[in-house]
XYZ file of C-alpha atoms in Angstrom:
587
model
C 0.000 0.000 0.000
C 3.097 2.231 -0.242
C 2.903 2.993 3.489
C 5.468 2.086 6.116
C 2.828 0.358 8.253
C 5.219 -1.001 10.872
C 7.201 2.272 10.921
C 10.585 0.526 10.670
C 11.896 2.830 7.949
C 11.276 0.378 5.050
C 8.079 0.770 3.041
C 6.077 -2.406 2.353
C 8.856 -4.763 3.452
C 6.396 -7.568 4.193
C 8.591 -9.982 2.171
C 11.904 -8.560 3.387
C 14.205 -6.013 1.771
C 16.460 -5.808 -1.285
C 19.568 -3.845 -0.280
C 21.094 -4.324 -3.741
C 18.333 -2.484 -5.603
C 17.000 -0.522 -2.624
C 13.445 -1.825 -2.833
C 11.017 -4.247 -1.187
C 11.431 -7.075 -3.710
C 14.111 -9.547 -2.527
C 13.279 -12.258 -5.096
C 15.461 -12.886 -8.170
C 14.015 -12.000 -11.585
C 13.990 -15.108 -13.819
C 13.283 -12.954 -16.874
C 16.775 -11.470 -16.808
C 18.246 -14.692 -18.205
C 20.810 -15.330 -15.516
C 22.276 -18.729 -14.679
C 19.470 -20.908 -13.326
C 21.659 -21.923 -10.392
C 21.767 -18.319 -9.231
C 17.971 -18.124 -9.436
C 17.600 -21.186 -7.206
C 20.488 -20.494 -4.795
C 18.602 -18.739 -1.982
C 15.572 -21.038 -2.265
C 17.744 -24.118 -1.766
C 19.260 -22.499 1.331
C 15.870 -21.503 2.737
C 14.592 -25.025 2.179
C 17.509 -26.595 4.047
C 16.764 -24.352 7.014
C 13.011 -24.531 7.160
C 11.121 -26.478 4.469
C 8.055 -27.965 6.184
C 7.993 -31.765 6.250
C 5.374 -34.480 6.654
C 3.248 -33.018 3.834
C 4.311 -35.055 0.767
C 5.770 -31.913 -0.803
C 9.283 -31.273 -2.048
C 11.442 -32.571 0.784
C 11.954 -31.267 4.323
C 14.231 -28.855 6.093
C 15.706 -28.854 9.582
C 13.294 -26.594 11.484
C 9.694 -26.969 10.318
C 8.358 -24.107 12.430
C 10.983 -21.487 11.712
C 10.111 -18.050 10.312
C 12.297 -16.849 7.451
C 13.236 -13.252 6.649
C 14.393 -12.448 3.117
C 17.264 -9.955 2.976
C 19.030 -9.530 -0.370
C 22.480 -7.973 -0.855
C 23.645 -9.559 -4.153
C 22.416 -9.072 -7.703
C 20.467 -11.647 -9.689
C 23.705 -12.942 -11.203
C 24.941 -13.823 -7.718
C 27.611 -11.148 -7.524
C 28.011 -7.561 -6.330
C 30.042 -5.437 -4.014
C 28.714 -6.409 -0.607
C 29.092 -3.002 1.002
C 25.406 -3.104 1.941
C 25.852 -6.193 4.112
C 26.311 -4.236 7.388
C 23.018 -2.433 6.751
C 21.336 -5.751 6.010
C 22.659 -7.193 9.285
C 21.258 -4.246 11.243
C 17.934 -4.662 9.436
C 17.722 -8.359 10.330
C 18.622 -7.761 13.982
C 16.282 -4.794 14.413
C 13.407 -6.736 12.872
C 13.672 -9.696 15.211
C 16.046 -12.253 13.659
C 17.486 -14.930 15.977
C 19.886 -16.397 13.387
C 21.474 -14.786 10.316
C 22.691 -17.097 7.519
C 25.148 -15.599 5.012
C 25.838 -17.961 2.126
C 28.017 -15.465 0.312
C 31.686 -14.576 0.356
C 33.981 -11.844 -0.926
C 37.602 -10.744 -0.765
C 39.108 -7.319 -0.157
C 42.482 -5.746 -0.755
C 44.144 -5.442 2.673
C 46.138 -2.422 1.428
C 43.044 -0.531 0.288
C 41.817 2.074 2.801
C 38.197 1.776 1.653
C 38.326 -2.008 2.057
C 39.794 -1.685 5.533
C 36.990 0.674 6.525
C 34.414 -1.764 5.171
C 35.846 -4.686 7.150
C 35.703 -2.550 10.304
C 32.083 -1.625 9.594
C 31.247 -5.264 8.896
C 32.788 -6.408 12.187
C 30.832 -3.732 14.068
C 27.607 -4.996 12.475
C 28.430 -8.612 13.350
C 29.191 -7.581 16.943
C 25.886 -5.694 16.991
C 24.145 -8.947 16.088
C 26.095 -10.909 18.704
C 25.391 -8.338 21.435
C 21.675 -8.588 20.601
C 21.642 -12.359 20.973
C 21.680 -13.146 17.243
C 23.734 -16.078 15.892
C 25.684 -15.161 12.737
C 26.576 -18.051 10.376
C 28.844 -17.609 7.348
C 29.922 -19.897 4.508
C 33.677 -20.414 4.094
C 33.720 -20.050 0.308
C 34.606 -22.382 -2.539
C 38.033 -21.296 -3.797
C 40.230 -24.036 -2.232
C 42.134 -21.321 -0.348
C 43.544 -20.965 3.134
C 41.578 -18.226 4.831
C 44.439 -17.789 7.286
C 46.496 -16.463 4.371
C 43.744 -15.017 2.166
C 40.875 -13.933 4.432
C 37.424 -13.710 2.866
C 34.362 -11.981 4.241
C 32.056 -12.050 6.126
C 33.394 -15.411 7.400
C 36.702 -13.872 8.528
C 35.344 -10.577 9.849
C 36.210 -11.640 13.411
C 39.527 -13.354 12.662
C 41.529 -10.680 14.511
C 39.136 -10.509 17.474
C 39.640 -12.175 20.821
C 35.992 -13.296 20.803
C 34.237 -15.568 18.326
C 31.291 -13.664 16.848
C 30.803 -15.759 13.683
C 30.178 -19.438 13.000
C 32.379 -20.073 9.967
C 31.353 -23.231 8.071
C 33.451 -25.401 5.749
C 31.973 -28.257 3.708
C 32.406 -32.034 3.728
C 31.426 -34.725 1.254
C 29.249 -37.781 1.836
C 32.435 -39.628 2.837
C 32.964 -37.048 5.630
C 36.095 -35.789 3.894
C 36.779 -32.153 3.147
C 34.992 -31.069 -0.024
C 37.535 -30.456 -2.768
C 36.336 -26.882 -3.299
C 36.034 -25.762 0.352
C 38.128 -22.966 1.791
C 39.892 -23.798 5.053
C 41.656 -21.914 7.843
C 41.457 -22.192 11.618
C 41.245 -18.404 12.020
C 37.828 -18.435 10.364
C 36.448 -22.016 10.347
C 34.509 -23.102 13.447
C 32.489 -26.098 12.282
C 31.821 -28.177 9.171
C 28.638 -29.548 7.586
C 27.518 -31.414 4.439
C 28.045 -29.398 1.270
C 28.291 -31.962 -1.553
C 25.393 -33.606 -3.393
C 22.681 -31.487 -1.767
C 19.067 -31.516 -2.944
C 16.370 -29.074 -1.971
C 13.556 -26.700 -2.842
C 13.714 -24.791 -6.119
C 12.343 -21.435 -7.195
C 8.966 -22.272 -8.763
C 7.837 -20.040 -11.631
C 6.258 -22.134 -14.403
C 5.461 -19.103 -16.572
C 9.229 -18.524 -16.759
C 10.129 -22.150 -17.385
C 10.905 -23.011 -13.746
C 8.531 -25.950 -13.332
C 10.310 -28.089 -10.733
C 9.738 -27.573 -7.018
C 12.542 -29.873 -5.887
C 15.931 -30.569 -7.422
C 15.563 -33.798 -9.455
C 19.230 -34.636 -8.855
C 21.466 -34.136 -5.828
C 23.556 -31.637 -7.794
C 24.116 -28.729 -5.436
C 27.643 -28.327 -4.094
C 29.198 -25.557 -2.039
C 29.771 -24.139 1.419
C 26.669 -22.046 0.701
C 24.674 -25.213 1.337
C 26.704 -26.304 4.368
C 26.046 -23.052 6.256
C 22.225 -23.433 6.404
C 22.564 -26.815 8.115
C 24.307 -24.949 10.936
C 21.786 -22.096 10.849
C 18.868 -24.514 11.019
C 20.469 -26.312 13.954
C 21.028 -22.998 15.755
C 17.367 -22.125 15.232
C 16.296 -25.479 16.694
C 18.459 -24.909 19.766
C 17.049 -21.407 20.172
C 13.521 -22.842 20.044
C 14.140 -25.120 23.025
C 16.336 -22.628 24.914
C 14.841 -19.215 24.051
C 16.948 -17.468 26.669
C 20.261 -18.630 25.179
C 22.462 -16.222 23.266
C 25.164 -16.960 20.683
C 27.730 -18.100 23.250
C 25.472 -20.816 24.683
C 24.327 -21.927 21.232
C 27.927 -22.090 19.984
C 28.761 -24.191 23.038
C 25.945 -26.661 22.316
C 27.082 -27.061 18.709
C 30.787 -27.417 19.521
C 30.348 -29.888 22.403
C 28.379 -32.342 20.272
C 30.366 -32.473 17.010
C 31.638 -35.684 15.445
C 35.359 -35.926 14.773
C 36.703 -37.145 11.445
C 40.280 -37.649 10.234
C 42.940 -36.260 10.486
C 43.877 -36.903 14.111
C 46.355 -34.011 14.331
C 44.370 -31.343 16.231
C 45.961 -28.358 14.535
C 45.461 -29.804 11.072
C 41.930 -30.864 11.982
C 40.944 -27.392 13.226
C 42.317 -25.901 10.040
C 39.922 -28.017 7.951
C 36.872 -28.518 10.174
C 37.087 -26.197 13.180
C 35.581 -28.025 16.169
C 34.197 -30.837 14.000
C 31.268 -32.126 11.969
C 27.836 -30.755 12.913
C 25.564 -33.237 14.744
C 22.095 -31.702 14.904
C 20.362 -34.357 17.004
C 22.976 -34.467 19.774
C 23.183 -30.652 19.835
C 19.432 -30.347 20.389
C 19.512 -33.129 22.997
C 22.288 -31.286 24.803
C 20.176 -28.121 24.832
C 17.163 -30.053 26.132
C 19.283 -31.536 28.927
C 20.234 -28.111 30.288
C 18.086 -26.043 32.697
C 15.504 -24.057 30.768
C 16.438 -20.392 30.382
C 13.321 -18.587 29.227
C 13.171 -15.214 27.561
C 11.755 -13.179 30.424
C 8.471 -11.301 30.077
C 9.450 -9.089 33.009
C 12.349 -6.687 33.439
C 15.448 -7.931 31.616
C 17.929 -5.324 32.796
C 18.395 -1.737 33.743
C 19.775 1.543 32.486
C 20.831 4.712 34.261
C 20.427 8.164 32.739
C 21.518 11.601 33.842
C 20.494 15.077 32.759
C 23.202 17.205 31.187
C 21.777 18.889 28.107
C 19.763 15.709 27.631
C 20.411 12.093 28.541
C 23.513 9.991 28.606
C 23.245 6.437 29.803
C 24.927 3.620 31.629
C 24.288 -0.090 31.593
C 26.043 -3.105 33.044
C 27.381 -4.282 29.669
C 28.493 -1.133 27.879
C 29.262 1.201 30.773
C 28.805 4.916 30.262
C 27.559 5.708 26.767
C 26.480 9.062 25.362
C 23.099 8.761 23.687
C 22.896 11.761 21.327
C 19.524 10.555 20.046
C 17.912 11.449 23.369
C 19.416 14.880 23.924
C 16.846 17.415 25.159
C 14.336 14.696 26.016
C 11.886 15.146 28.891
C 11.709 11.420 29.578
C 13.052 8.114 28.269
C 12.089 4.455 28.403
C 14.103 1.395 27.404
C 12.380 -1.793 26.294
C 13.144 -5.209 24.869
C 10.811 -6.306 22.067
C 11.465 -9.768 20.598
C 15.029 -9.670 21.872
C 15.811 -6.256 20.366
C 16.606 -3.376 22.700
C 15.053 -0.019 21.804
C 14.880 3.469 23.264
C 11.790 5.696 23.248
C 11.917 9.354 24.196
C 9.381 12.045 25.058
C 10.274 15.628 24.165
C 8.461 18.889 23.567
C 9.310 21.977 21.533
C 6.553 23.337 19.290
C 4.706 20.049 19.882
C 5.156 17.024 22.124
C 6.602 13.979 20.358
C 7.253 10.342 21.197
C 10.232 9.009 19.208
C 11.590 5.471 18.840
C 15.274 4.641 18.276
C 17.204 1.418 17.907
C 19.843 0.795 20.554
C 22.494 1.909 18.074
C 20.755 5.264 17.628
C 18.817 4.897 14.382
C 15.558 6.876 14.441
C 12.690 4.509 13.678
C 9.500 6.555 13.968
C 7.795 9.367 15.839
C 4.268 10.480 16.694
C 2.801 13.509 18.442
C 0.778 13.725 21.654
C -2.113 16.231 22.071
C -0.421 18.456 24.639
C 2.244 21.147 24.444
C 4.040 20.340 27.688
C 6.445 17.693 28.993
C 5.200 14.125 29.347
C 6.363 10.815 30.799
C 6.507 7.687 28.606
C 6.589 3.940 29.283
C 6.329 0.908 26.981
C 4.731 -2.377 28.042
C 2.225 -5.075 27.202
C -1.003 -3.559 28.507
C -3.322 -5.965 26.668
C -1.193 -9.128 26.672
C -0.944 -9.253 22.870
C 1.982 -9.713 20.490
C 3.030 -6.054 20.498
C 3.558 -3.702 23.446
C 1.682 -0.460 23.940
C 2.999 3.046 24.580
C 1.607 4.834 27.646
C 2.068 8.596 28.023
C 1.110 10.883 30.939
C 1.388 14.667 31.369
C 3.962 16.036 33.800
C 2.120 19.354 34.111
C -1.446 20.470 34.829
C -4.020 18.626 32.721
C -7.351 16.812 33.044
C -5.867 13.774 31.231
C -4.264 11.134 33.438
C -2.802 9.133 30.543
C -2.977 8.285 26.870
C -2.463 4.767 25.484
C -1.146 4.224 21.938
C -0.450 1.094 19.961
C 3.107 0.319 18.919
C 2.729 2.274 15.669
C 1.399 5.419 17.363
C -2.375 5.056 16.888
C -4.316 6.418 19.858
C -6.247 3.706 21.727
C -7.424 5.472 24.867
C -7.514 8.876 26.523
C -8.281 8.640 30.249
C -9.523 11.858 31.808
C -10.456 12.962 35.307
C -13.306 15.322 36.154
C -10.739 17.780 37.512
C -7.325 19.042 36.506
C -4.310 17.705 38.360
C -0.969 19.470 38.754
C 1.071 16.757 37.023
C 1.566 12.990 37.174
C 4.262 10.377 37.492
C 3.845 7.165 35.487
C 4.764 3.517 35.938
C 3.830 0.116 34.495
C 3.724 -2.774 36.949
C 3.423 -6.517 36.179
C -0.028 -8.066 36.490
C -0.810 -11.762 35.980
C -4.383 -12.667 35.093
C -6.089 -15.865 33.986
C -5.603 -14.973 30.314
C -1.945 -13.984 30.419
C 0.761 -11.661 31.698
C 0.086 -7.949 31.378
C 1.241 -4.671 32.830
C -1.106 -2.382 34.726
C -0.909 1.380 34.365
C -0.110 3.198 37.600
C -0.121 6.985 37.922
C 0.516 9.166 40.937
C -0.835 12.710 41.340
C -2.034 15.102 44.019
C -5.563 15.082 45.427
C -6.549 17.454 48.283
C -2.914 18.273 48.930
C -1.522 14.752 49.244
C -0.182 12.065 46.909
C -2.313 9.201 45.624
C -1.432 6.041 43.700
C -4.049 5.100 41.100
C -3.896 1.742 39.289
C -5.765 0.694 36.112
C -6.159 -2.714 34.460
C -6.252 -3.652 30.753
C -9.872 -2.480 30.464
C -8.918 0.897 31.973
C -10.982 0.195 35.056
C -9.715 1.635 38.311
C -8.593 -1.352 40.399
C -6.817 0.453 43.242
C -6.358 3.879 44.778
C -4.067 4.465 47.763
C -3.715 7.796 49.566
C -0.458 8.956 51.185
C -1.256 11.703 53.715
C 1.777 13.831 54.470
C 3.379 13.359 51.022
C 2.926 16.426 48.848
C 4.371 15.346 45.483
C 3.562 12.498 43.073
C 5.464 9.297 43.861
C 7.988 7.419 41.741
C 6.609 3.873 41.628
C 7.999 0.404 40.934
C 7.312 -3.124 42.163
C 9.746 -5.686 43.571
C 9.540 -9.179 45.000
C 11.641 -8.273 48.021
C 10.739 -11.327 50.095
C 11.039 -13.917 47.281
C 7.547 -15.199 47.967
C 6.130 -14.656 44.477
C 4.035 -11.708 45.665
C 5.550 -8.351 44.714
C 5.418 -5.172 46.762
C 5.067 -1.533 45.771
C 8.346 0.324 46.223
C 7.887 4.092 46.223
C 10.397 6.928 45.938
C 9.210 10.328 47.092
C 8.773 13.314 44.808
C 10.376 16.754 44.929
C 9.717 18.552 48.214
C 9.244 15.531 50.487
C 11.720 13.978 52.928
C 13.983 11.489 51.073
C 12.387 8.180 52.009
C 11.762 4.959 50.133
C 8.476 3.315 51.153
C 7.546 -0.360 50.774
C 3.822 -1.210 50.636
C 1.965 -4.445 50.042
C -0.182 -4.566 46.921
C -3.281 -4.200 49.103
C -2.006 -0.829 50.344
C -0.545 -1.768 53.753
C 2.729 -0.099 54.703
C 5.518 -2.634 55.361
C 8.520 -0.396 56.008
C 10.414 2.722 54.971
C 14.015 3.875 55.032
C 15.917 7.125 54.613
C 17.689 7.049 51.241
C 19.648 10.330 51.333
C 20.673 13.126 53.695
C 17.615 14.083 55.709
C 17.680 17.670 54.457
C 17.570 16.615 50.788
C 14.261 17.389 49.029
C 15.022 16.731 45.348
C 13.120 13.461 44.843
C 14.092 9.775 44.897
C 14.096 7.252 42.026
C 14.026 3.504 42.667
C 13.957 0.291 40.586
C 14.161 -3.411 41.452
C 17.163 -5.510 40.422
C 18.874 -8.850 41.045
C 22.208 -7.171 40.351
C 24.225 -9.049 43.001
C 22.333 -12.329 42.662
C 23.158 -13.003 46.316
C 19.746 -12.579 47.896
C 16.607 -14.670 47.510
C 14.564 -11.539 46.734
C 15.150 -8.415 44.686
C 17.518 -5.645 45.658
C 16.856 -1.970 44.980
C 18.785 0.619 43.015
C 18.124 4.060 44.536
C 19.194 7.460 43.216
C 18.618 11.141 43.828
C 16.850 13.004 41.045
C 18.850 16.145 41.840
C 22.238 17.149 43.215
C 24.045 13.771 43.070
C 25.530 11.387 40.520
C 25.849 8.260 42.646
C 23.564 5.226 42.774
C 23.087 3.172 45.924
C 22.194 -0.520 46.111
C 19.930 -1.596 49.001
C 18.659 -4.802 50.486
C 14.988 -3.898 50.568
C 14.079 -6.455 53.246
C 16.141 -5.046 56.086
C 16.778 -1.585 54.557
C 20.528 -2.225 54.513
C 22.853 -0.251 52.232
C 24.912 -2.758 50.203
C 26.972 -0.578 47.901
C 27.328 2.887 46.393
C 28.914 3.595 43.023
C 29.156 6.193 40.264
C 27.912 4.925 36.900
C 29.245 8.142 35.388
C 32.487 9.894 36.207
C 32.618 10.914 39.865
C 34.742 13.890 38.879
C 32.129 15.037 36.372
C 29.818 16.550 38.939
C 27.616 18.103 36.289
C 25.283 20.998 36.919
C 23.844 21.545 40.378
C 20.508 20.160 39.220
C 21.977 16.951 37.816
C 20.772 13.606 39.153
C 20.406 9.972 38.120
C 17.233 8.651 36.483
C 16.681 4.875 36.750
C 14.840 2.706 34.236
C 14.109 -1.008 34.088
C 14.294 -2.637 30.657
C 11.054 -4.482 29.942
């Protein structure tokens, strides 16, 4: 329909994207008269990975329930400069891929500055995939070369790295001997798989003379067809261990290989890496390990500080400047299908909600019907496939919150009969008979004191708690402090109130409170739950001041005991007097 419906920056990419021609048609054109093998190449590979079996049709692949994403970087003749490959990798990761198969290979002049820059960019893209939990598989190539001497790409993009980011795949024959055409080299080869005498699905287009759906002869040879055996196996492992990343999946594949001659380990690694892929044992190994599920709750945390906008800190990357969120009024971080994203709220002439990838690419933006600052959170309000975006005004308004779908279409405006002076916003987990949701919780002032107001997925008020003596909206989170499966409200005070953290049961009964800063401080307290130390049966708490300090403290919330204090940003960089740390869970 010529509309970017999913707002990912690529119009009508329902079948994937063609980075060679820059359009939404990733299929080869049989009318251009190219070699028929090039026309069928990608279809054979896709069939090895995921052709559905048990249907009396055209063979079977490895993973019958896999979803395939078509991303094209080569021309119809099977060749091109592959400078677009880093962009294609980012596209696949940002659109939810778990495994990337690259059955292509190229060589670059090591003395050429442009080639060196490309290899650096390619490695950064591969690391981006790895850091986002995506397995990257690459064919070794078919030139009978030593990759240790003549590196090819992408298979050798990590050959100078201390870490292994790529599964490089050589090919073996039916006799389990190295295929005569396969490239070798222990710097780049990690595993081997069948690549000689392969049959599979064919591109079917009878009007263009392509009338077969399956190769009538086992005639397909190449490392291009060995790589998808590894990719399909990785996808199977991911399906039974959804919480595993590349490192764990690599481990499962490497621990279960079959060894073939030669017996000399160095010579063997040069030809076959760790050994010959064994799909069944690799999956059995994964099944034998404790299940690590992809969590539907918080998956991490991020710290932000104001200094002409936001910069951020997380436990993996440390302190990182996020230029995409400069001058934002609020920020949320969320994990959708394993991909980390940032959403900001900012106001100039109008108030906008803007989505970015973790690497800073702007994805989409939509406006909110107010001209002042707002808070923003992202979570699964309705328990469906996509999260919702919840927005609340920080200044006087009769609206408590707006709810938008993931693409920015307004679902609900919730108003009060009176104007408030501003709200704080939180989303808290809620388990109901029909699934796991988040409830919307806002805090605002009624008759001079703070209230907590909670709403379910039908926007019905399910709870309202008053806090006499507190004069500013509360900063709200939940935590299972006592490891009993029943979370508690954990509340940081707003600006103007004494610097306490309060713990309440979900039915509104106060459990305890503790002083979280100097008693004279009145700049507001932020708090989130964490299992950062992994030493306590229940959650710990990160606590920060919203003004006048750049340190974060870690508390045992059960006995209100300070465990640690640290500076996620430079202690020497004291910032402006109004600087403070903002805490966010990653959902």
